[in-house]
mmCIF file with all atom_site columns, C-alpha atoms and ligand atoms in Angstrom:
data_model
loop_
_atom_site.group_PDB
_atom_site.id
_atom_site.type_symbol
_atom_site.label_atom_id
_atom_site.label_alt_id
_atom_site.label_comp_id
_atom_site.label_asym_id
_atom_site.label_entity_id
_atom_site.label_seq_id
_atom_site.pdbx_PDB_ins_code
_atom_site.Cartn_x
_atom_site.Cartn_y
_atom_site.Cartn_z
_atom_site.occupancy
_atom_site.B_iso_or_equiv
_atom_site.pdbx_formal_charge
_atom_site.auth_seq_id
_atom_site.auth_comp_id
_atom_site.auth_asym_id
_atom_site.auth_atom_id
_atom_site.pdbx_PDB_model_num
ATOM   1   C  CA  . UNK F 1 1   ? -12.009 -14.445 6.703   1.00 0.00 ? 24  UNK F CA  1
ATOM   2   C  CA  . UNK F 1 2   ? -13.788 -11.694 8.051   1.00 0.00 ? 25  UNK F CA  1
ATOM   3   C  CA  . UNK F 1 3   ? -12.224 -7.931  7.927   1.00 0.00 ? 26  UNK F CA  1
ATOM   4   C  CA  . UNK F 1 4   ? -13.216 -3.983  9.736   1.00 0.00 ? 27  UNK F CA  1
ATOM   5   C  CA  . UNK F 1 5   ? -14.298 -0.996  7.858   1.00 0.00 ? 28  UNK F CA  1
ATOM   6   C  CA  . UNK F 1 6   ? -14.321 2.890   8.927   1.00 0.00 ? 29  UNK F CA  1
ATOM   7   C  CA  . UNK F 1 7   ? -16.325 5.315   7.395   1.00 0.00 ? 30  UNK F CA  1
ATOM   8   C  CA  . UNK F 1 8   ? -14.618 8.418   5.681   1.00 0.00 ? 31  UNK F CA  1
ATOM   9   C  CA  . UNK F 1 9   ? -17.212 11.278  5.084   1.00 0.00 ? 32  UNK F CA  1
ATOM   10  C  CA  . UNK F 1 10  ? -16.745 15.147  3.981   1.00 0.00 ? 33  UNK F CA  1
ATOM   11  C  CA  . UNK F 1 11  ? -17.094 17.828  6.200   1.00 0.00 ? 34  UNK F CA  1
ATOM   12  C  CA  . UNK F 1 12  ? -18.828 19.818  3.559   1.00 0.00 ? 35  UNK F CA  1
ATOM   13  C  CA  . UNK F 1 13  ? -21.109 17.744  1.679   1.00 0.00 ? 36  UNK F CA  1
ATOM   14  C  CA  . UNK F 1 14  ? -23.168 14.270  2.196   1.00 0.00 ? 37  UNK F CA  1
ATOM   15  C  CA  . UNK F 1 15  ? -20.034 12.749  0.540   1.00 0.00 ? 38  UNK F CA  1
ATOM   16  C  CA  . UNK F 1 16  ? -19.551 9.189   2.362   1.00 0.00 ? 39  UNK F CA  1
ATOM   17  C  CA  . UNK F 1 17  ? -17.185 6.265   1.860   1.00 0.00 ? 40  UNK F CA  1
ATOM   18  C  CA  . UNK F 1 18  ? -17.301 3.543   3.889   1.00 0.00 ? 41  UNK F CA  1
ATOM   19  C  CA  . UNK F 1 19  ? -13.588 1.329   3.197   1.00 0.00 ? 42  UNK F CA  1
ATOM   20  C  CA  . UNK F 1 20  ? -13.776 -2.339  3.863   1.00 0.00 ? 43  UNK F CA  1
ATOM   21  C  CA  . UNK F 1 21  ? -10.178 -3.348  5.294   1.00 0.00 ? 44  UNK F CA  1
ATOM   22  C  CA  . UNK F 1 22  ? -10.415 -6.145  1.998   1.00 0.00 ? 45  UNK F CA  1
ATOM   23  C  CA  . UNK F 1 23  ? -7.068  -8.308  2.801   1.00 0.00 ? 46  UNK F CA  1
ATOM   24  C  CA  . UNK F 1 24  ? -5.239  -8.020  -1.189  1.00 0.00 ? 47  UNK F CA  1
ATOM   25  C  CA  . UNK F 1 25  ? -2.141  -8.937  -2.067  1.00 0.00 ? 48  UNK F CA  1
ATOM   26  C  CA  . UNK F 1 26  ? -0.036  -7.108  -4.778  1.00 0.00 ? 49  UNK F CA  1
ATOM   27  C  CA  . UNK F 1 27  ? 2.423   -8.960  -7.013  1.00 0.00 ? 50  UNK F CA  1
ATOM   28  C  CA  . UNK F 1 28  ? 4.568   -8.405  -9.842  1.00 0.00 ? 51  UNK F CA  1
ATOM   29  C  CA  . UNK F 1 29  ? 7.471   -10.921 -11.673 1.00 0.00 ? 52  UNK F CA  1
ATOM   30  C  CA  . UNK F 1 30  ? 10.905  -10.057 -11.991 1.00 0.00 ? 53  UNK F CA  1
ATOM   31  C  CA  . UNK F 1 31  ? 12.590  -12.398 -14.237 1.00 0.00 ? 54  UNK F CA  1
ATOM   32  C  CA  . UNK F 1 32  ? 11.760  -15.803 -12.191 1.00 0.00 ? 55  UNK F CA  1
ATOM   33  C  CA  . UNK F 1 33  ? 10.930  -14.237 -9.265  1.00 0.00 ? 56  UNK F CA  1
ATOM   34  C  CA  . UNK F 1 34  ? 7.880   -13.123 -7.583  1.00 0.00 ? 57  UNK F CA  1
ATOM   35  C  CA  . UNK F 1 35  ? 7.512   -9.791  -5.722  1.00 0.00 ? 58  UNK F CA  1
ATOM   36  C  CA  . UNK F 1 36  ? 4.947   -9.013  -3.325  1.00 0.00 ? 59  UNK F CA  1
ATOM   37  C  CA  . UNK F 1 37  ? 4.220   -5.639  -2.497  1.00 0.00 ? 60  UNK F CA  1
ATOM   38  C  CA  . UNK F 1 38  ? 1.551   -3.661  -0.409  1.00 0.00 ? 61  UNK F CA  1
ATOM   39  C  CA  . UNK F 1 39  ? -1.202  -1.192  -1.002  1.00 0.00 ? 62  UNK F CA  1
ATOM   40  C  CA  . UNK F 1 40  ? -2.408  1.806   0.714   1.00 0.00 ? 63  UNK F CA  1
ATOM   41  C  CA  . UNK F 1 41  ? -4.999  4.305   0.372   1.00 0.00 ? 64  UNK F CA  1
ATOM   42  C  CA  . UNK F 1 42  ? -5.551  7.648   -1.591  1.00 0.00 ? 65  UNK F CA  1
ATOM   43  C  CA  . UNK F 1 43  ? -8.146  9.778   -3.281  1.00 0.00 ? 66  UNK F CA  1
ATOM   44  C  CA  . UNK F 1 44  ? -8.015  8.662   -7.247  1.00 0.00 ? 67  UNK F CA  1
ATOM   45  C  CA  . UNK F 1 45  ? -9.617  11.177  -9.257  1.00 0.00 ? 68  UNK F CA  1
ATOM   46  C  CA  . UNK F 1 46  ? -10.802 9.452   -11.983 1.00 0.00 ? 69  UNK F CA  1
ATOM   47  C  CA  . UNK F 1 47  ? -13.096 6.970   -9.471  1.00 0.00 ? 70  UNK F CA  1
ATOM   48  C  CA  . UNK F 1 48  ? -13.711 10.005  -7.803  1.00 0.00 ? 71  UNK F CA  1
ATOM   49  C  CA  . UNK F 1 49  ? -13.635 8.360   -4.323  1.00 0.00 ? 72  UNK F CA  1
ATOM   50  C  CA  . UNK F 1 50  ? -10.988 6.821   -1.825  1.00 0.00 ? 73  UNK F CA  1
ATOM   51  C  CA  . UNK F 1 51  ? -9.464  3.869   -3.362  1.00 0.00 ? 74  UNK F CA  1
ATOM   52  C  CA  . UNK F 1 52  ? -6.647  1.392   -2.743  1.00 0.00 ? 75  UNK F CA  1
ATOM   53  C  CA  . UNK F 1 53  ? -3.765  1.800   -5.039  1.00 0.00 ? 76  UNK F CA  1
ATOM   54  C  CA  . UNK F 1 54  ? 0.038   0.515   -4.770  1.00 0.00 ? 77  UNK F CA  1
ATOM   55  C  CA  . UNK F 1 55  ? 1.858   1.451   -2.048  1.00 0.00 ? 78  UNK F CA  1
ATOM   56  C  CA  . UNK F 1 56  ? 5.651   2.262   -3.607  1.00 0.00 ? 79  UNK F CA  1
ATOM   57  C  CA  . UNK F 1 57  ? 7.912   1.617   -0.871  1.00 0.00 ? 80  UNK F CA  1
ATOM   58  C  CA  . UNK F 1 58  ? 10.952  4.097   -1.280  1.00 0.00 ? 81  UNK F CA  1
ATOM   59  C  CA  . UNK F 1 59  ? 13.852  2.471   -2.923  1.00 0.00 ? 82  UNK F CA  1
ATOM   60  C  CA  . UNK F 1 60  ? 16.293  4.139   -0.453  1.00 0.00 ? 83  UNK F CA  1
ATOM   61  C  CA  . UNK F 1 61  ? 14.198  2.384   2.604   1.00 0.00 ? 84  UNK F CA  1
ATOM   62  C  CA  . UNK F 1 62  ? 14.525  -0.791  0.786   1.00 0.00 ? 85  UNK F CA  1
ATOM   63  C  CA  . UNK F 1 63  ? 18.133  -0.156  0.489   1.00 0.00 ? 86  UNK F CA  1
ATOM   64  C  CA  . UNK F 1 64  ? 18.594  0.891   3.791   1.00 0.00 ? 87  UNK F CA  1
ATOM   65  C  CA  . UNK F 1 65  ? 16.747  -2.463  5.573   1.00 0.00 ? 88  UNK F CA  1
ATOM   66  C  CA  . UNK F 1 66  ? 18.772  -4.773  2.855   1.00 0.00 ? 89  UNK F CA  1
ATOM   67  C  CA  . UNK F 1 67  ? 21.990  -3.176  4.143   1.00 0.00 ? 90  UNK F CA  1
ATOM   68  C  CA  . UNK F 1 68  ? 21.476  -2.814  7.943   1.00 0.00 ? 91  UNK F CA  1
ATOM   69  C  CA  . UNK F 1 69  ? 20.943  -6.671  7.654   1.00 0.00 ? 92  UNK F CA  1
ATOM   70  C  CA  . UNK F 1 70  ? 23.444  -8.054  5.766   1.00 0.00 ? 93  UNK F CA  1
ATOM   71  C  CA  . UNK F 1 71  ? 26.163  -5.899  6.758   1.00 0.00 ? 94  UNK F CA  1
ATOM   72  C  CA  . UNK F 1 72  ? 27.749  -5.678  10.553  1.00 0.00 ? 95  UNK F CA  1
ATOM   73  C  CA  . UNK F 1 73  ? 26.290  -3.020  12.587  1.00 0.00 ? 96  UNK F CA  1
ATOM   74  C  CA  . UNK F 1 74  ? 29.729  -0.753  12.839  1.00 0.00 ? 97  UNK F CA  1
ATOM   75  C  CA  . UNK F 1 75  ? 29.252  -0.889  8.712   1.00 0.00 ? 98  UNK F CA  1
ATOM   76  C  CA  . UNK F 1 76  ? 25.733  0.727   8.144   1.00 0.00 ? 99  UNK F CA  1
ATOM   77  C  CA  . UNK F 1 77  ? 25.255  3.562   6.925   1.00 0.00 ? 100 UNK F CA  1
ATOM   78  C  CA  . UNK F 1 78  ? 22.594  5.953   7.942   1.00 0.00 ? 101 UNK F CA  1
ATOM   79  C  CA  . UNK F 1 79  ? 20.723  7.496   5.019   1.00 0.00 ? 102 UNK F CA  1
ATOM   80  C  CA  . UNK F 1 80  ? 20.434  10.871  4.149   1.00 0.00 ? 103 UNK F CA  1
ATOM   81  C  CA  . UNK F 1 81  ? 17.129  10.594  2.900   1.00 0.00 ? 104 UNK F CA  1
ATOM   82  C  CA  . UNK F 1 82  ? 13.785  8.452   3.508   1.00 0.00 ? 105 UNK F CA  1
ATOM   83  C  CA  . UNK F 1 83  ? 11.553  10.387  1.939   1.00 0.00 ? 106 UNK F CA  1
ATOM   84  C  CA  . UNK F 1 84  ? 9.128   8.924   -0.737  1.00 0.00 ? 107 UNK F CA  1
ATOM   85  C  CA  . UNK F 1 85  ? 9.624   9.896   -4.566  1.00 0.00 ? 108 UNK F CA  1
ATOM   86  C  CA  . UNK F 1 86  ? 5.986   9.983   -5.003  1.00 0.00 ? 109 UNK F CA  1
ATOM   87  C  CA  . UNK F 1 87  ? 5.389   12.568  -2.085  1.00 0.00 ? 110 UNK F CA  1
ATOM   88  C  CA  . UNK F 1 88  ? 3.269   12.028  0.537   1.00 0.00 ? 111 UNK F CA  1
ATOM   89  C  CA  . UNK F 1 89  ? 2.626   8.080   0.483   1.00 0.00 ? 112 UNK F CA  1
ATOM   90  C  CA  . UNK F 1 90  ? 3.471   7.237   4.380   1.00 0.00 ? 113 UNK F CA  1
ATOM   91  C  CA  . UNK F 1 91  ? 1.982   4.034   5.543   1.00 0.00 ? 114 UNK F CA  1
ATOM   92  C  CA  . UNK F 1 92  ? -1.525  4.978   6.989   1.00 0.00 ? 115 UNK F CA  1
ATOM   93  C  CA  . UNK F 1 93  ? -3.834  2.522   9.244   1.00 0.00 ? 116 UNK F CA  1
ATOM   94  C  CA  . UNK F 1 94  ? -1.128  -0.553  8.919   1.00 0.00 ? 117 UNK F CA  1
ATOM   95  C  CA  . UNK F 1 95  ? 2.951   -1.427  9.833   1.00 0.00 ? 118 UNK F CA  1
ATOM   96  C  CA  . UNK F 1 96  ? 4.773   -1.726  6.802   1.00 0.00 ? 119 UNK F CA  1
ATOM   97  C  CA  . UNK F 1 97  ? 7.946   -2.799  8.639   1.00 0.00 ? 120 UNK F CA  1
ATOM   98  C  CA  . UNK F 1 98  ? 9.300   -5.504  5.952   1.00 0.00 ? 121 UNK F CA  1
ATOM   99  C  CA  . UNK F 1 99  ? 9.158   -8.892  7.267   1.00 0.00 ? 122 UNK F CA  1
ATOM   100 C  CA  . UNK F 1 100 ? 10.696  -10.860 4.295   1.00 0.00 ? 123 UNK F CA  1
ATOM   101 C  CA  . UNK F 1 101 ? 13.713  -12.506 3.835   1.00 0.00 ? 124 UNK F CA  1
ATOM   102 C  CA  . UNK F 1 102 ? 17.116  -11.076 2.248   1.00 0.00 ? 125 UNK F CA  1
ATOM   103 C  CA  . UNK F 1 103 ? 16.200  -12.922 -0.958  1.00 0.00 ? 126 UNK F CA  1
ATOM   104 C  CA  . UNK F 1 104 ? 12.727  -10.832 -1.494  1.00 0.00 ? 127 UNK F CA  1
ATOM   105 C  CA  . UNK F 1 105 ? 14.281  -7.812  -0.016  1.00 0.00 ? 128 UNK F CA  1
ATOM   106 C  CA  . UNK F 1 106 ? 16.812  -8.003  -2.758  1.00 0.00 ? 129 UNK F CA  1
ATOM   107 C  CA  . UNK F 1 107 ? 14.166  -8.646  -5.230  1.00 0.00 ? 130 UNK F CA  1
ATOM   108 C  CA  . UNK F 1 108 ? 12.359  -6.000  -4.133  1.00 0.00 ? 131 UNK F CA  1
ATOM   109 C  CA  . UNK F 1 109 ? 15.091  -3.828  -4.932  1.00 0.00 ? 132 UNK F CA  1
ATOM   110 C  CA  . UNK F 1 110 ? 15.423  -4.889  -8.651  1.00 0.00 ? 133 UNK F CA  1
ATOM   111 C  CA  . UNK F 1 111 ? 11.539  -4.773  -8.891  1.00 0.00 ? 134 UNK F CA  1
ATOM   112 C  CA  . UNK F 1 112 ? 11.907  -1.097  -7.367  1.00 0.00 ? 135 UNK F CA  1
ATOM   113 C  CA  . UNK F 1 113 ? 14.612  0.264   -9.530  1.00 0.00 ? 136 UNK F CA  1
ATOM   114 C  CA  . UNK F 1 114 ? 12.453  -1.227  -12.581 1.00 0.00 ? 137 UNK F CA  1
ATOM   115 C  CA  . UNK F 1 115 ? 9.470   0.835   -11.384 1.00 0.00 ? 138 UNK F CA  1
ATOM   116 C  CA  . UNK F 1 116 ? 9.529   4.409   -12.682 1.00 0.00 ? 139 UNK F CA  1
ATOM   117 C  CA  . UNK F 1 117 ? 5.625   4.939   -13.001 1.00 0.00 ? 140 UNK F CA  1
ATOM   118 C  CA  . UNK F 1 118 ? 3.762   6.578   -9.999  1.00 0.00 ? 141 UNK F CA  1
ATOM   119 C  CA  . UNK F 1 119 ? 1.226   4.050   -7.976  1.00 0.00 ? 142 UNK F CA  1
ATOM   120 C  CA  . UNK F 1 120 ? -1.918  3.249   -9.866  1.00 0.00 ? 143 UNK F CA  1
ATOM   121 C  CA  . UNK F 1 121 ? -5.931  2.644   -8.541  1.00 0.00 ? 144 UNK F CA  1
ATOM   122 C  CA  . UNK F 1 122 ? -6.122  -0.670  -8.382  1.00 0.00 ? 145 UNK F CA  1
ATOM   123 C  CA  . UNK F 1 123 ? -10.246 -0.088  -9.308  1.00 0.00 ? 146 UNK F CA  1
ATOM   124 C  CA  . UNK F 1 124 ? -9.229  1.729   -12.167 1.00 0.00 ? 147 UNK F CA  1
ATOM   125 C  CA  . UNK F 1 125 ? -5.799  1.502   -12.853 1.00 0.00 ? 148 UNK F CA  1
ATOM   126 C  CA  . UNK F 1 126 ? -5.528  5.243   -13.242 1.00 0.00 ? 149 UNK F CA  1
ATOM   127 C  CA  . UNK F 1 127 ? -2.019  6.963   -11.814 1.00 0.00 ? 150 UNK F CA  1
ATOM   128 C  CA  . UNK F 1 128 ? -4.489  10.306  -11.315 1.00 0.00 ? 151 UNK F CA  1
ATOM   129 C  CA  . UNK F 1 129 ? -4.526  9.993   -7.769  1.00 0.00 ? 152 UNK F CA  1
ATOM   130 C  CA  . UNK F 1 130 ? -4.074  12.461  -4.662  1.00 0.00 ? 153 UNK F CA  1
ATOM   131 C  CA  . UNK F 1 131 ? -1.794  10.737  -2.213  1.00 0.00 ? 154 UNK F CA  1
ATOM   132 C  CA  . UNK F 1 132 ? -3.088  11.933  1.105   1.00 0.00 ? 155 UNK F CA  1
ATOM   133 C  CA  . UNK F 1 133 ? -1.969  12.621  4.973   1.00 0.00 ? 156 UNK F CA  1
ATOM   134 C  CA  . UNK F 1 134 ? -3.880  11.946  7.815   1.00 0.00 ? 157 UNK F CA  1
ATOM   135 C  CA  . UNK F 1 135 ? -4.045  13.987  10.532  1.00 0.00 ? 158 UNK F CA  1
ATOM   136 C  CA  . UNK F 1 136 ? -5.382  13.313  14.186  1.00 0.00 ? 159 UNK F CA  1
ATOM   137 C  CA  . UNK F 1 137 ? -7.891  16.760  15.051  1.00 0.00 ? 160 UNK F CA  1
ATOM   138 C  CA  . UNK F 1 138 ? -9.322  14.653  18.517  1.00 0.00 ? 161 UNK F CA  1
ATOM   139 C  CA  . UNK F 1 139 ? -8.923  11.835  20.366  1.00 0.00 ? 162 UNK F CA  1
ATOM   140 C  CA  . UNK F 1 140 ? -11.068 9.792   18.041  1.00 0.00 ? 163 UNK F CA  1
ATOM   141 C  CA  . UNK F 1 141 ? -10.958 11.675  14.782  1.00 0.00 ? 164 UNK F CA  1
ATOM   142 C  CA  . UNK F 1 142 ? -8.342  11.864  11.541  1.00 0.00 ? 165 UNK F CA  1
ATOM   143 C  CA  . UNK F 1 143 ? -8.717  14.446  8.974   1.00 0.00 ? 166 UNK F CA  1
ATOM   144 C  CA  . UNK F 1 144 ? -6.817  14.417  5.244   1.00 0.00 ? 167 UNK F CA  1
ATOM   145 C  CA  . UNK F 1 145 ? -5.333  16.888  6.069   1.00 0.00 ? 168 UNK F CA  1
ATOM   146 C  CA  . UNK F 1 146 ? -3.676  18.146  2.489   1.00 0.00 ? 169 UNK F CA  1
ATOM   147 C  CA  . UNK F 1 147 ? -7.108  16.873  0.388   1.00 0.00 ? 170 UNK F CA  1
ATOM   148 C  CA  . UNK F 1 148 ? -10.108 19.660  -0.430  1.00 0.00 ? 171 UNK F CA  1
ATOM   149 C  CA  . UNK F 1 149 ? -13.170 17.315  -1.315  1.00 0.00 ? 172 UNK F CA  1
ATOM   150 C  CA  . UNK F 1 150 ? -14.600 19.301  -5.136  1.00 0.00 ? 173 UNK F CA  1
ATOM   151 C  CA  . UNK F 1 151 ? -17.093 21.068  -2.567  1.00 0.00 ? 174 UNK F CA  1
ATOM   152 C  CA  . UNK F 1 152 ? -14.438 22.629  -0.382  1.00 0.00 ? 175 UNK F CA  1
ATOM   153 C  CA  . UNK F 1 153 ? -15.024 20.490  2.375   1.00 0.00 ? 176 UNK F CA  1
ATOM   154 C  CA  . UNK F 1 154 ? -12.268 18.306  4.298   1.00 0.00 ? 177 UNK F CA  1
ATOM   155 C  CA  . UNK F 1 155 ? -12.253 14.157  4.106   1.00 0.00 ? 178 UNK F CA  1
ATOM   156 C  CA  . UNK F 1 156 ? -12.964 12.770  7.908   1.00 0.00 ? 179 UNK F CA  1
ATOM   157 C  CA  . UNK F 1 157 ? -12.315 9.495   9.404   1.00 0.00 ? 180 UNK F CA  1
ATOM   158 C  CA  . UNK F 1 158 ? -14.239 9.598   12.827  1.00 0.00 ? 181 UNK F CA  1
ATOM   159 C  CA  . UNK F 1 159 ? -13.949 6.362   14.817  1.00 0.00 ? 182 UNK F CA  1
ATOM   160 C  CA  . UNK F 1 160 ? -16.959 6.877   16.891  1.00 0.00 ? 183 UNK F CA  1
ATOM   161 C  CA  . UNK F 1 161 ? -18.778 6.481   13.969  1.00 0.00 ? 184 UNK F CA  1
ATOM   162 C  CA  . UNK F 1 162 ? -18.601 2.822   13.960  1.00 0.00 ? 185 UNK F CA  1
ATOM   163 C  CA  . UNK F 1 163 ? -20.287 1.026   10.764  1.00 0.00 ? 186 UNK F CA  1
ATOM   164 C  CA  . UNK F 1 164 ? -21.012 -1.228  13.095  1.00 0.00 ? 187 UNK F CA  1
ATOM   165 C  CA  . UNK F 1 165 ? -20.573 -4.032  10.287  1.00 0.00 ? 188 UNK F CA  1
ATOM   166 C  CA  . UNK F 1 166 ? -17.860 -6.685  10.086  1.00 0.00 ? 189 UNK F CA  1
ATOM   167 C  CA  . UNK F 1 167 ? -17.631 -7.973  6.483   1.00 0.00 ? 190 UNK F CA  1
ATOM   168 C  CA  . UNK F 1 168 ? -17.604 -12.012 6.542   1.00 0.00 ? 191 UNK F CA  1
ATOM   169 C  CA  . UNK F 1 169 ? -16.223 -14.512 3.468   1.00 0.00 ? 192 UNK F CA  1
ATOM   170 C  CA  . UNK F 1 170 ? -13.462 -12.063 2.205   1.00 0.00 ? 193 UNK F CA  1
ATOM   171 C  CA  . UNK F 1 171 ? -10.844 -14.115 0.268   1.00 0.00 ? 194 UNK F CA  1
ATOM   172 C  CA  . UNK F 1 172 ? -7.723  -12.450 -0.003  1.00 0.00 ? 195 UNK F CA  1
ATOM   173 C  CA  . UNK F 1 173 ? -7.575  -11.489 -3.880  1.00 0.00 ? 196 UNK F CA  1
ATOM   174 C  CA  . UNK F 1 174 ? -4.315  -10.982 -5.705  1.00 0.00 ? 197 UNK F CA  1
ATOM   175 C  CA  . UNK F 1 175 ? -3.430  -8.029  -8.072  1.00 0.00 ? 198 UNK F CA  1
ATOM   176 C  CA  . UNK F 1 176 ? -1.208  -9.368  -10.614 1.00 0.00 ? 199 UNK F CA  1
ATOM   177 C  CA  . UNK F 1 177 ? 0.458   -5.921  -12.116 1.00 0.00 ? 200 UNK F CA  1
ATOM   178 C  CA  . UNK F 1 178 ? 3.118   -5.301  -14.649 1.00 0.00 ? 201 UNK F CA  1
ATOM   179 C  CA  . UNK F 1 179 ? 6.685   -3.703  -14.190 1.00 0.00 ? 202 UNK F CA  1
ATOM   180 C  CA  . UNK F 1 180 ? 4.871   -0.243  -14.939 1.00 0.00 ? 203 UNK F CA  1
ATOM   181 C  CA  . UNK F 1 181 ? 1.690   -0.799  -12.570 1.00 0.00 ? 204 UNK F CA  1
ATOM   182 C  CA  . UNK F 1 182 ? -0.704  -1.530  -15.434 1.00 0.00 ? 205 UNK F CA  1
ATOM   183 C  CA  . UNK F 1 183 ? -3.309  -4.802  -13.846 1.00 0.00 ? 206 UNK F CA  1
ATOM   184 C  CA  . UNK F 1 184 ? -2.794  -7.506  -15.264 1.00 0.00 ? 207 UNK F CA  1
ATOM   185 C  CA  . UNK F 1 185 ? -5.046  -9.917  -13.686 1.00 0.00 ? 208 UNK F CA  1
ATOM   186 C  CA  . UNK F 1 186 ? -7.109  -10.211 -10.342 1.00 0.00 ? 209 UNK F CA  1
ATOM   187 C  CA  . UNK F 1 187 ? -7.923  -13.637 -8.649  1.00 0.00 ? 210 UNK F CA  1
ATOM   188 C  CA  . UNK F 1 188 ? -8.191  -15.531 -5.437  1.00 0.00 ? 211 UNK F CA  1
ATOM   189 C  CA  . UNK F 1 189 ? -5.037  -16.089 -3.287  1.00 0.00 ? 212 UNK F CA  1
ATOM   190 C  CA  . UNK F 1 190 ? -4.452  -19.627 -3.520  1.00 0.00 ? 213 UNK F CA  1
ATOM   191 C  CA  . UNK F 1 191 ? -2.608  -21.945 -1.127  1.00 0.00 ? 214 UNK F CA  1
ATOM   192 C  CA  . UNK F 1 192 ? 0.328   -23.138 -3.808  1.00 0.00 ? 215 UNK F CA  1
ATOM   193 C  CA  . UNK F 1 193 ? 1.140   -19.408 -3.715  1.00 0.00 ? 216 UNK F CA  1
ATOM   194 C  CA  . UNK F 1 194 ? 2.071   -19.692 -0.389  1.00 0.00 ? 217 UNK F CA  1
ATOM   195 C  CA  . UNK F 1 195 ? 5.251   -21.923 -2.000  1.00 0.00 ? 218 UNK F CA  1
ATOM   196 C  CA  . UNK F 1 196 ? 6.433   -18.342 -3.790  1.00 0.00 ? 219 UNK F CA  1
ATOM   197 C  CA  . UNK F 1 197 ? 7.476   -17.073 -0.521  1.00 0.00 ? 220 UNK F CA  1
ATOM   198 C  CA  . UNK F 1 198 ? 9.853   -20.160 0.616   1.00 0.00 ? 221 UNK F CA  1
ATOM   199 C  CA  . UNK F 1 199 ? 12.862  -18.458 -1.139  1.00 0.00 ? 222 UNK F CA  1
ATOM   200 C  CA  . UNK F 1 200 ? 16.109  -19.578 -0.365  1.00 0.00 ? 223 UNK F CA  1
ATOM   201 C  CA  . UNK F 1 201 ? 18.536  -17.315 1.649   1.00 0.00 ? 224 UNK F CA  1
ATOM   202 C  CA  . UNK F 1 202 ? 21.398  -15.956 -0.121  1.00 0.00 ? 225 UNK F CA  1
HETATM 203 ZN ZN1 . ZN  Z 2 .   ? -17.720 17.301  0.056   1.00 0.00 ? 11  ZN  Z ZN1 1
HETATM 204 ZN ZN1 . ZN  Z 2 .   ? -9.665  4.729   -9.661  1.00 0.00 ? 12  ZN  Z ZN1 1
#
């Protein structure tokens, strides 16, 4: 597998990260079950860098997509609320749209009521992290837009500036983390975990 990278650099200061798009895949058991979730980015402050860390999906969202499909359209409600409990955590670079079946959606939902931590560095496993917002300033540049780098400069992601590198022999690597987002153990996605998915429909 080969993945992309961008290069995110400060405004202010030689400060340069270059993020490798590394395919990972977060899971967690509940009871029996297996839950997969996603990450994102943010700024972790103990790393002191840009970092992937959980992605929380909002519980109400979850609630929202289990209802609208198993419940006839004239029945759904439309929620009075999407916005994430951890602030500012909106999917950035990637779709999150949920693709699973009702059976992980409604896992998902136990798994997400369960959760009461914030979302943790998955370098560090920290939960002192900046969730940030990107920001489009020009046709080909983002900024973070509610992040001040420590020398007062702003965080930019400027596509122009291509790395010009494409990162070959990534396996996708699993994050194995508690019910309160502590890591418990990272290894290579294997093929018999592709059998976790092939839940039945309830
Ligand atoms: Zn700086
Ligand atoms: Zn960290």
């Amino acid at each position: 597998m080969s993945t992309d990278s961008i290069i995110i650099r400060c405004n202010g200061c030689d400060y340069r990260h270059h993020e490798i798009f590394a395919p990972i895949t977060i899971k967690c058991r509940v009871g029996d079950d297996i839950v997969t979730y996603d990450h994102t980015t943010a700024w972790c402050n103990q790393c002191a860098t840009i970092r992937y860390i959980e992605f929380l999906p909002d519980l109400a969202e979850l609630q929202f997509e289990y209802d609208r499909r198993v419940r006839p359209l004239s029945a759904q409600p439309i929620p009075k609320s999407v916005d994430c409990k951890f602030g500012s955590s909106k999917p950035l670079l990637r779709s999150r749209r949920y693709g699973g079946n009702i059976k992980d959606l409604k896992n998902r939902i136990i798994w997400r009521q369960a959760r009461h931590t914030p979302p943790h560095c998955l370098t560090c496993g920290t939960a002192d992290i900046t969730l940030v917002d990107y920001e489009a300033i020009s046709g080909s540049e983002l900024i973070l837009k509610n992040f001040r780098h420590s020398c007062g400069g702003a965080l930019v992601i400027d596509y122009k500036e291509d790395p010009g590198i494409r990162f070959c022999g990534f396996k996708k690597s699993v994050v194995w983390m508690d019910i309160d987002g502590n890591i418990l153990d990272v290894s290579e996605e294997k093929d018999e975990d592709a059998e976790v998915y092939d839940l039945p429909e309830f």
